Amino acid sequence: MASAVRAFVNSPTGPRTTHFWGPVANWGFVLAGLADTKKAEDKISGPMTGALVVYSGLFMRFAWRVAPRNYILLACHTANAHVQAYNLQRWARWQYANDLDVGVEASKEA
């Protein structure tokens, strides 16, 4: 057991490297996205959420292509892409419904 822990600590992706601490810090994006799932749709920023989906998509590819492969970063950005995509579709549905309601209200007033 101790040798396995020692091997992990001294590995190229262990806690002595940025290959470990960078992804650990990036889990904050996932946690923030999860917190946003409880917020009202009008409080979600569509452009920022879309940017985070693209950002995570790019970094998933980076995590896969970098040597040594960074599975922690890959898992982090996969989770973030899914959470942010969920929030983006919530925002888009709200935006679409809101635009329809505004159109209906305008036609009723005319």
mmCIF file of N, CA and C in Angstrom:
data_model
loop_
_atom_site.group_PDB
_atom_site.id
_atom_site.type_symbol
_atom_site.label_atom_id
_atom_site.label_comp_id
_atom_site.label_asym_id
_atom_site.label_seq_id
_atom_site.Cartn_x
_atom_site.Cartn_y
_atom_site.Cartn_z
ATOM 1 N N MET A 1 0.827 -1.193 0.000
ATOM 2 C CA MET A 1 0.000 0.000 0.000
ATOM 3 C C MET A 1 0.873 1.259 0.000
ATOM 4 N N ALA A 2 1.855 1.276 0.869
ATOM 5 C CA ALA A 2 2.739 2.443 0.950
ATOM 6 C C ALA A 2 3.509 2.637 -0.355
ATOM 7 N N SER A 3 3.888 1.537 -0.999
ATOM 8 C CA SER A 3 4.625 1.667 -2.257
ATOM 9 C C SER A 3 3.726 2.215 -3.367
ATOM 10 N N ALA A 4 2.447 1.874 -3.339
ATOM 11 C CA ALA A 4 1.516 2.407 -4.339
ATOM 12 C C ALA A 4 1.327 3.906 -4.147
ATOM 13 N N VAL A 5 1.216 4.341 -2.902
ATOM 14 C CA VAL A 5 1.073 5.770 -2.611
ATOM 15 C C VAL A 5 2.341 6.502 -3.022
ATOM 16 N N ARG A 6 3.485 5.938 -2.689
ATOM 17 C CA ARG A 6 4.765 6.552 -3.043
ATOM 18 C C ARG A 6 4.911 6.639 -4.567
ATOM 19 N N ALA A 7 4.499 5.593 -5.275
ATOM 20 C CA ALA A 7 4.578 5.606 -6.737
ATOM 21 C C ALA A 7 3.679 6.697 -7.323
ATOM 22 N N PHE A 8 2.482 6.871 -6.748
ATOM 23 C CA PHE A 8 1.578 7.922 -7.224
ATOM 24 C C PHE A 8 2.158 9.303 -6.951
ATOM 25 N N VAL A 9 2.671 9.510 -5.746
ATOM 26 C CA VAL A 9 3.226 10.821 -5.376
ATOM 27 C C VAL A 9 4.389 11.188 -6.289
ATOM 28 N N ASN A 10 5.200 10.225 -6.654
ATOM 29 C CA ASN A 10 6.382 10.493 -7.477
ATOM 30 C C ASN A 10 6.131 10.334 -8.978
ATOM 31 N N SER A 11 4.899 10.036 -9.385
ATOM 32 C CA SER A 11 4.604 9.823 -10.804
ATOM 33 C C SER A 11 4.599 11.157 -11.561
ATOM 34 N N PRO A 12 4.680 11.102 -12.888
ATOM 35 C CA PRO A 12 4.665 12.334 -13.692
ATOM 36 C C PRO A 12 3.357 13.124 -13.598
ATOM 37 N N THR A 13 2.298 12.496 -13.104
ATOM 38 C CA THR A 13 1.017 13.200 -12.942
ATOM 39 C C THR A 13 0.589 13.236 -11.485
ATOM 40 N N GLY A 14 1.532 13.067 -10.587
ATOM 41 C CA GLY A 14 1.225 13.049 -9.156
ATOM 42 C C GLY A 14 1.080 14.430 -8.555
ATOM 43 N N PRO A 15 0.839 14.483 -7.241
ATOM 44 C CA PRO A 15 0.565 15.763 -6.579
ATOM 45 C C PRO A 15 1.755 16.724 -6.495
ATOM 46 N N ARG A 16 2.875 16.347 -7.003
ATOM 47 C CA ARG A 16 4.020 17.266 -7.033
ATOM 48 C C ARG A 16 4.104 18.021 -8.358
ATOM 49 N N THR A 17 3.089 17.865 -9.197
ATOM 50 C CA THR A 17 3.131 18.476 -10.527
ATOM 51 C C THR A 17 1.872 19.292 -10.799
ATOM 52 N N THR A 18 1.960 20.123 -11.831
ATOM 53 C CA THR A 18 0.772 20.872 -12.258
ATOM 54 C C THR A 18 -0.219 19.967 -12.979
ATOM 55 N N HIS A 19 0.224 18.788 -13.415
ATOM 56 C CA HIS A 19 -0.700 17.824 -14.021
ATOM 57 C C HIS A 19 -1.744 17.364 -13.011
ATOM 58 N N PHE A 20 -1.457 17.536 -11.739
ATOM 59 C CA PHE A 20 -2.403 17.165 -10.684
ATOM 60 C C PHE A 20 -3.168 18.379 -10.177
ATOM 61 N N TRP A 21 -2.457 19.437 -9.813
ATOM 62 C CA TRP A 21 -3.105 20.583 -9.163
ATOM 63 C C TRP A 21 -3.923 21.443 -10.119
ATOM 64 N N GLY A 22 -3.552 21.504 -11.383
ATOM 65 C CA GLY A 22 -4.363 22.237 -12.359
ATOM 66 C C GLY A 22 -5.776 21.674 -12.466
ATOM 67 N N PRO A 23 -5.910 20.367 -12.704
ATOM 68 C CA PRO A 23 -7.255 19.789 -12.753
ATOM 69 C C PRO A 23 -8.007 19.885 -11.431
ATOM 70 N N VAL A 24 -7.308 19.759 -10.326
ATOM 71 C CA VAL A 24 -7.982 19.889 -9.025
ATOM 72 C C VAL A 24 -8.608 21.277 -8.912
ATOM 73 N N ALA A 25 -7.871 22.298 -9.324
ATOM 74 C CA ALA A 25 -8.406 23.662 -9.281
ATOM 75 C C ALA A 25 -9.561 23.829 -10.268
ATOM 76 N N ASN A 26 -9.483 23.163 -11.415
ATOM 77 C CA ASN A 26 -10.539 23.281 -12.428
ATOM 78 C C ASN A 26 -11.852 22.631 -12.004
ATOM 79 N N TRP A 27 -11.839 21.785 -10.987
ATOM 80 C CA TRP A 27 -13.101 21.217 -10.501
ATOM 81 C C TRP A 27 -13.997 22.313 -9.940
ATOM 82 N N GLY A 28 -13.435 23.488 -9.652
ATOM 83 C CA GLY A 28 -14.249 24.621 -9.222
ATOM 84 C C GLY A 28 -15.254 25.030 -10.291
ATOM 85 N N PHE A 29 -14.875 24.907 -11.584
ATOM 86 C CA PHE A 29 -15.814 25.195 -12.674
ATOM 87 C C PHE A 29 -17.001 24.242 -12.632
ATOM 88 N N VAL A 30 -16.714 22.978 -12.367
ATOM 89 C CA VAL A 30 -17.778 21.974 -12.309
ATOM 90 C C VAL A 30 -18.704 22.268 -11.138
ATOM 91 N N LEU A 31 -18.124 22.579 -9.985
ATOM 92 C CA LEU A 31 -18.940 22.884 -8.805
ATOM 93 C C LEU A 31 -19.795 24.129 -9.031
ATOM 94 N N ALA A 32 -19.230 25.138 -9.671
ATOM 95 C CA ALA A 32 -20.004 26.350 -9.975
ATOM 96 C C ALA A 32 -21.136 26.033 -10.952
ATOM 97 N N GLY A 33 -20.864 25.187 -11.928
ATOM 98 C CA GLY A 33 -21.903 24.787 -12.875
ATOM 99 C C GLY A 33 -23.015 24.010 -12.203
ATOM 100 N N LEU A 34 -22.639 23.140 -11.269
ATOM 101 C CA LEU A 34 -23.657 22.401 -10.518
ATOM 102 C C LEU A 34 -24.501 23.343 -9.674
ATOM 103 N N ALA A 35 -23.876 24.354 -9.097
ATOM 104 C CA ALA A 35 -24.631 25.341 -8.319
ATOM 105 C C ALA A 35 -25.584 26.115 -9.230
ATOM 106 N N ASP A 36 -25.174 26.353 -10.479
ATOM 107 C CA ASP A 36 -26.025 27.080 -11.427
ATOM 108 C C ASP A 36 -27.262 26.287 -11.830
ATOM 109 N N THR A 37 -27.229 24.964 -11.667
ATOM 110 C CA THR A 37 -28.409 24.175 -12.028
ATOM 111 C C THR A 37 -29.588 24.483 -11.117
ATOM 112 N N LYS A 38 -29.324 25.051 -9.960
ATOM 113 C CA LYS A 38 -30.393 25.417 -9.023
ATOM 114 C C LYS A 38 -30.875 26.854 -9.228
ATOM 115 N N LYS A 39 -30.156 27.628 -10.027
ATOM 116 C CA LYS A 39 -30.526 29.028 -10.253
ATOM 117 C C LYS A 39 -31.631 29.131 -11.300
ATOM 118 N N ALA A 40 -32.343 30.235 -11.255
ATOM 119 C CA ALA A 40 -33.337 30.514 -12.285
ATOM 120 C C ALA A 40 -32.630 30.718 -13.624
ATOM 121 N N GLU A 41 -33.307 30.343 -14.689
ATOM 122 C CA GLU A 41 -32.700 30.408 -16.020
ATOM 123 C C GLU A 41 -32.315 31.824 -16.429
ATOM 124 N N ASP A 42 -33.047 32.824 -15.930
ATOM 125 C CA ASP A 42 -32.714 34.195 -16.313
ATOM 126 C C ASP A 42 -31.432 34.691 -15.655
ATOM 127 N N LYS A 43 -30.917 33.963 -14.685
ATOM 128 C CA LYS A 43 -29.662 34.336 -14.024
ATOM 129 C C LYS A 43 -28.447 33.705 -14.701
ATOM 130 N N ILE A 44 -28.674 32.809 -15.643
ATOM 131 C CA ILE A 44 -27.581 32.130 -16.342
ATOM 132 C C ILE A 44 -27.139 32.995 -17.518
ATOM 133 N N SER A 45 -25.828 33.153 -17.674
ATOM 134 C CA SER A 45 -25.282 33.891 -18.813
ATOM 135 C C SER A 45 -25.072 32.909 -19.967
ATOM 136 N N GLY A 46 -25.880 33.044 -21.006
ATOM 137 C CA GLY A 46 -25.769 32.156 -22.159
ATOM 138 C C GLY A 46 -24.419 32.233 -22.856
ATOM 139 N N PRO A 47 -23.920 33.432 -23.172
ATOM 140 C CA PRO A 47 -22.620 33.517 -23.839
ATOM 141 C C PRO A 47 -21.473 32.937 -22.997
ATOM 142 N N MET A 48 -21.488 33.183 -21.697
ATOM 143 C CA MET A 48 -20.420 32.653 -20.852
ATOM 144 C C MET A 48 -20.517 31.136 -20.729
ATOM 145 N N THR A 49 -21.727 30.630 -20.604
ATOM 146 C CA THR A 49 -21.913 29.188 -20.506
ATOM 147 C C THR A 49 -21.480 28.516 -21.803
ATOM 148 N N GLY A 50 -21.809 29.132 -22.938
ATOM 149 C CA GLY A 50 -21.356 28.607 -24.221
ATOM 150 C C GLY A 50 -19.841 28.609 -24.338
ATOM 151 N N ALA A 51 -19.223 29.676 -23.854
ATOM 152 C CA ALA A 51 -17.753 29.749 -23.870
ATOM 153 C C ALA A 51 -17.147 28.649 -23.008
ATOM 154 N N LEU A 52 -17.772 28.341 -21.881
ATOM 155 C CA LEU A 52 -17.257 27.281 -21.013
ATOM 156 C C LEU A 52 -17.406 25.902 -21.649
ATOM 157 N N VAL A 53 -18.463 25.693 -22.436
ATOM 158 C CA VAL A 53 -18.616 24.425 -23.158
ATOM 159 C C VAL A 53 -17.477 24.269 -24.161
ATOM 160 N N VAL A 54 -17.197 25.326 -24.926
ATOM 161 C CA VAL A 54 -16.114 25.284 -25.916
ATOM 162 C C VAL A 54 -14.766 25.106 -25.222
ATOM 163 N N TYR A 55 -14.539 25.859 -24.150
ATOM 164 C CA TYR A 55 -13.293 25.774 -23.375
ATOM 165 C C TYR A 55 -13.054 24.349 -22.899
ATOM 166 N N SER A 56 -14.075 23.732 -22.326
ATOM 167 C CA SER A 56 -13.903 22.376 -21.817
ATOM 168 C C SER A 56 -13.700 21.381 -22.950
ATOM 169 N N GLY A 57 -14.374 21.610 -24.080
ATOM 170 C CA GLY A 57 -14.161 20.734 -25.227
ATOM 171 C C GLY A 57 -12.727 20.784 -25.726
ATOM 172 N N LEU A 58 -12.173 21.986 -25.794
ATOM 173 C CA LEU A 58 -10.779 22.130 -26.231
ATOM 174 C C LEU A 58 -9.815 21.477 -25.246
ATOM 175 N N PHE A 59 -10.061 21.665 -23.964
ATOM 176 C CA PHE A 59 -9.148 21.109 -22.977
ATOM 177 C C PHE A 59 -9.316 19.606 -22.795
ATOM 178 N N MET A 60 -10.467 19.041 -23.179
ATOM 179 C CA MET A 60 -10.585 17.582 -23.189
ATOM 180 C C MET A 60 -9.615 17.009 -24.216
ATOM 181 N N ARG A 61 -9.569 17.636 -25.380
ATOM 182 C CA ARG A 61 -8.640 17.176 -26.410
ATOM 183 C C ARG A 61 -7.192 17.355 -25.951
ATOM 184 N N PHE A 62 -6.895 18.489 -25.336
ATOM 185 C CA PHE A 62 -5.548 18.724 -24.829
ATOM 186 C C PHE A 62 -5.156 17.651 -23.815
ATOM 187 N N ALA A 63 -6.060 17.343 -22.881
ATOM 188 C CA ALA A 63 -5.761 16.353 -21.844
ATOM 189 C C ALA A 63 -5.505 14.977 -22.451
ATOM 190 N N TRP A 64 -6.154 14.693 -23.568
ATOM 191 C CA TRP A 64 -5.969 13.401 -24.216
ATOM 192 C C TRP A 64 -4.660 13.357 -24.999
ATOM 193 N N ARG A 65 -4.259 14.481 -25.587
ATOM 194 C CA ARG A 65 -3.084 14.504 -26.458
ATOM 195 C C ARG A 65 -1.765 14.764 -25.732
ATOM 196 N N VAL A 66 -1.815 15.396 -24.554
ATOM 197 C CA VAL A 66 -0.589 15.728 -23.842
ATOM 198 C C VAL A 66 0.077 14.438 -23.349
ATOM 199 N N ALA A 67 1.395 14.462 -23.260
ATOM 200 C CA ALA A 67 2.126 13.301 -22.744
ATOM 201 C C ALA A 67 2.770 13.683 -21.424
ATOM 202 N N PRO A 68 2.548 12.945 -20.375
ATOM 203 C CA PRO A 68 1.658 11.787 -20.241
ATOM 204 C C PRO A 68 0.201 12.228 -20.228
ATOM 205 N N ARG A 69 -0.673 11.320 -20.664
ATOM 206 C CA ARG A 69 -2.111 11.648 -20.696
ATOM 207 C C ARG A 69 -2.579 12.057 -19.317
ATOM 208 N N ASN A 70 -3.365 13.112 -19.288
ATOM 209 C CA ASN A 70 -3.836 13.647 -18.013
ATOM 210 C C ASN A 70 -5.310 13.277 -17.837
ATOM 211 N N TYR A 71 -5.537 12.114 -17.235
ATOM 212 C CA TYR A 71 -6.894 11.602 -17.065
ATOM 213 C C TYR A 71 -7.694 12.420 -16.061
ATOM 214 N N ILE A 72 -7.026 13.030 -15.096
ATOM 215 C CA ILE A 72 -7.734 13.868 -14.118
ATOM 216 C C ILE A 72 -8.299 15.101 -14.828
ATOM 217 N N LEU A 73 -7.501 15.723 -15.678
ATOM 218 C CA LEU A 73 -7.961 16.886 -16.439
ATOM 219 C C LEU A 73 -9.063 16.491 -17.422
ATOM 220 N N LEU A 74 -8.918 15.332 -18.036
ATOM 221 C CA LEU A 74 -9.937 14.851 -18.967
ATOM 222 C C LEU A 74 -11.269 14.648 -18.251
ATOM 223 N N ALA A 75 -11.243 14.025 -17.084
ATOM 224 C CA ALA A 75 -12.475 13.801 -16.318
ATOM 225 C C ALA A 75 -13.098 15.120 -15.891
ATOM 226 N N CYS A 76 -12.268 16.045 -15.455
ATOM 227 C CA CYS A 76 -12.752 17.354 -15.012
ATOM 228 C C CYS A 76 -13.463 18.086 -16.144
ATOM 229 N N HIS A 77 -12.852 18.158 -17.298
ATOM 230 C CA HIS A 77 -13.443 18.909 -18.405
ATOM 231 C C HIS A 77 -14.606 18.163 -19.059
ATOM 232 N N THR A 78 -14.601 16.840 -18.993
ATOM 233 C CA THR A 78 -15.765 16.088 -19.468
ATOM 234 C C THR A 78 -16.968 16.405 -18.592
ATOM 235 N N ALA A 79 -16.762 16.384 -17.281
ATOM 236 C CA ALA A 79 -17.851 16.717 -16.352
ATOM 237 C C ALA A 79 -18.307 18.159 -16.558
ATOM 238 N N ASN A 80 -17.360 19.072 -16.723
ATOM 239 C CA ASN A 80 -17.722 20.481 -16.903
ATOM 240 C C ASN A 80 -18.481 20.697 -18.209
ATOM 241 N N ALA A 81 -18.049 20.050 -19.281
ATOM 242 C CA ALA A 81 -18.748 20.205 -20.560
ATOM 243 C C ALA A 81 -20.195 19.735 -20.441
ATOM 244 N N HIS A 82 -20.411 18.630 -19.739
ATOM 245 C CA HIS A 82 -21.775 18.125 -19.576
ATOM 246 C C HIS A 82 -22.629 19.057 -18.715
ATOM 247 N N VAL A 83 -22.078 19.517 -17.611
ATOM 248 C CA VAL A 83 -22.838 20.405 -16.719
ATOM 249 C C VAL A 83 -23.152 21.721 -17.420
ATOM 250 N N GLN A 84 -22.160 22.285 -18.095
ATOM 251 C CA GLN A 84 -22.377 23.562 -18.771
ATOM 252 C C GLN A 84 -23.328 23.408 -19.965
ATOM 253 N N ALA A 85 -23.258 22.281 -20.673
ATOM 254 C CA ALA A 85 -24.189 22.046 -21.779
ATOM 255 C C ALA A 85 -25.621 21.943 -21.253
ATOM 256 N N TYR A 86 -25.789 21.311 -20.105
ATOM 257 C CA TYR A 86 -27.117 21.238 -19.486
ATOM 258 C C TYR A 86 -27.622 22.643 -19.147
ATOM 259 N N ASN A 87 -26.761 23.449 -18.543
ATOM 260 C CA ASN A 87 -27.157 24.824 -18.209
ATOM 261 C C ASN A 87 -27.431 25.645 -19.468
ATOM 262 N N LEU A 88 -26.653 25.417 -20.515
ATOM 263 C CA LEU A 88 -26.856 26.149 -21.764
ATOM 264 C C LEU A 88 -28.208 25.809 -22.385
ATOM 265 N N GLN A 89 -28.587 24.527 -22.352
ATOM 266 C CA GLN A 89 -29.894 24.176 -22.908
ATOM 267 C C GLN A 89 -31.024 24.705 -22.047
ATOM 268 N N ARG A 90 -30.834 24.779 -20.732
ATOM 269 C CA ARG A 90 -31.844 25.393 -19.863
ATOM 270 C C ARG A 90 -32.023 26.865 -20.231
ATOM 271 N N TRP A 91 -30.896 27.557 -20.389
ATOM 272 C CA TRP A 91 -30.943 28.975 -20.746
ATOM 273 C C TRP A 91 -31.588 29.170 -22.125
ATOM 274 N N ALA A 92 -31.217 28.325 -23.101
ATOM 275 C CA ALA A 92 -31.749 28.456 -24.461
ATOM 276 C C ALA A 92 -33.258 28.211 -24.476
ATOM 277 N N ARG A 93 -33.708 27.213 -23.733
ATOM 278 C CA ARG A 93 -35.157 26.961 -23.662
ATOM 279 C C ARG A 93 -35.875 28.141 -23.021
ATOM 280 N N TRP A 94 -35.291 28.689 -21.972
ATOM 281 C CA TRP A 94 -35.899 29.851 -21.322
ATOM 282 C C TRP A 94 -35.931 31.033 -22.284
ATOM 283 N N GLN A 95 -34.834 31.241 -22.989
ATOM 284 C CA GLN A 95 -34.741 32.352 -23.941
ATOM 285 C C GLN A 95 -35.798 32.193 -25.032
ATOM 286 N N TYR A 96 -35.929 30.986 -25.551
ATOM 287 C CA TYR A 96 -36.907 30.727 -26.610
ATOM 288 C C TYR A 96 -38.327 30.945 -26.095
ATOM 289 N N ALA A 97 -38.633 30.402 -24.925
ATOM 290 C CA ALA A 97 -39.971 30.564 -24.344
ATOM 291 C C ALA A 97 -40.251 32.029 -24.020
ATOM 292 N N ASN A 98 -39.249 32.732 -23.534
ATOM 293 C CA ASN A 98 -39.412 34.141 -23.189
ATOM 294 C C ASN A 98 -39.696 34.976 -24.435
ATOM 295 N N ASP A 99 -39.004 34.688 -25.519
ATOM 296 C CA ASP A 99 -39.238 35.407 -26.774
ATOM 297 C C ASP A 99 -40.635 35.129 -27.308
ATOM 298 N N LEU A 100 -41.100 33.898 -27.196
ATOM 299 C CA LEU A 100 -42.445 33.567 -27.656
ATOM 300 C C LEU A 100 -43.496 34.293 -26.833
ATOM 301 N N ASP A 101 -43.289 34.325 -25.510
ATOM 302 C CA ASP A 101 -44.248 35.007 -24.648
ATOM 303 C C ASP A 101 -44.307 36.496 -24.964
ATOM 304 N N VAL A 102 -43.178 37.095 -25.242
ATOM 305 C CA VAL A 102 -43.146 38.519 -25.574
ATOM 306 C C VAL A 102 -43.918 38.750 -26.868
ATOM 307 N N GLY A 103 -43.755 37.863 -27.854
ATOM 308 C CA GLY A 103 -44.479 37.993 -29.114
ATOM 309 C C GLY A 103 -45.980 37.851 -28.927
ATOM 310 N N VAL A 104 -46.397 36.937 -28.066
ATOM 311 C CA VAL A 104 -47.821 36.737 -27.796
ATOM 312 C C VAL A 104 -48.388 37.956 -27.096
ATOM 313 N N GLU A 105 -47.640 38.489 -26.129
ATOM 314 C CA GLU A 105 -48.089 39.687 -25.405
ATOM 315 C C GLU A 105 -48.241 40.862 -26.370
ATOM 316 N N ALA A 106 -47.299 41.015 -27.280
ATOM 317 C CA ALA A 106 -47.339 42.138 -28.221
ATOM 318 C C ALA A 106 -48.536 42.010 -29.163
ATOM 319 N N SER A 107 -48.846 40.783 -29.596
ATOM 320 C CA SER A 107 -49.973 40.610 -30.513
ATOM 321 C C SER A 107 -51.306 40.810 -29.803
ATOM 322 N N LYS A 108 -51.377 40.496 -28.505
ATOM 323 C CA LYS A 108 -52.602 40.715 -27.738
ATOM 324 C C LYS A 108 -52.869 42.205 -27.545
ATOM 325 N N GLU A 109 -51.790 42.983 -27.391
ATOM 326 C CA GLU A 109 -51.937 44.420 -27.169
ATOM 327 C C GLU A 109 -52.366 45.142 -28.443
ATOM 328 N N ALA A 110 -52.031 44.602 -29.594
ATOM 329 C CA ALA A 110 -52.321 45.282 -30.868
ATOM 330 C C ALA A 110 -53.752 45.179 -31.300
#
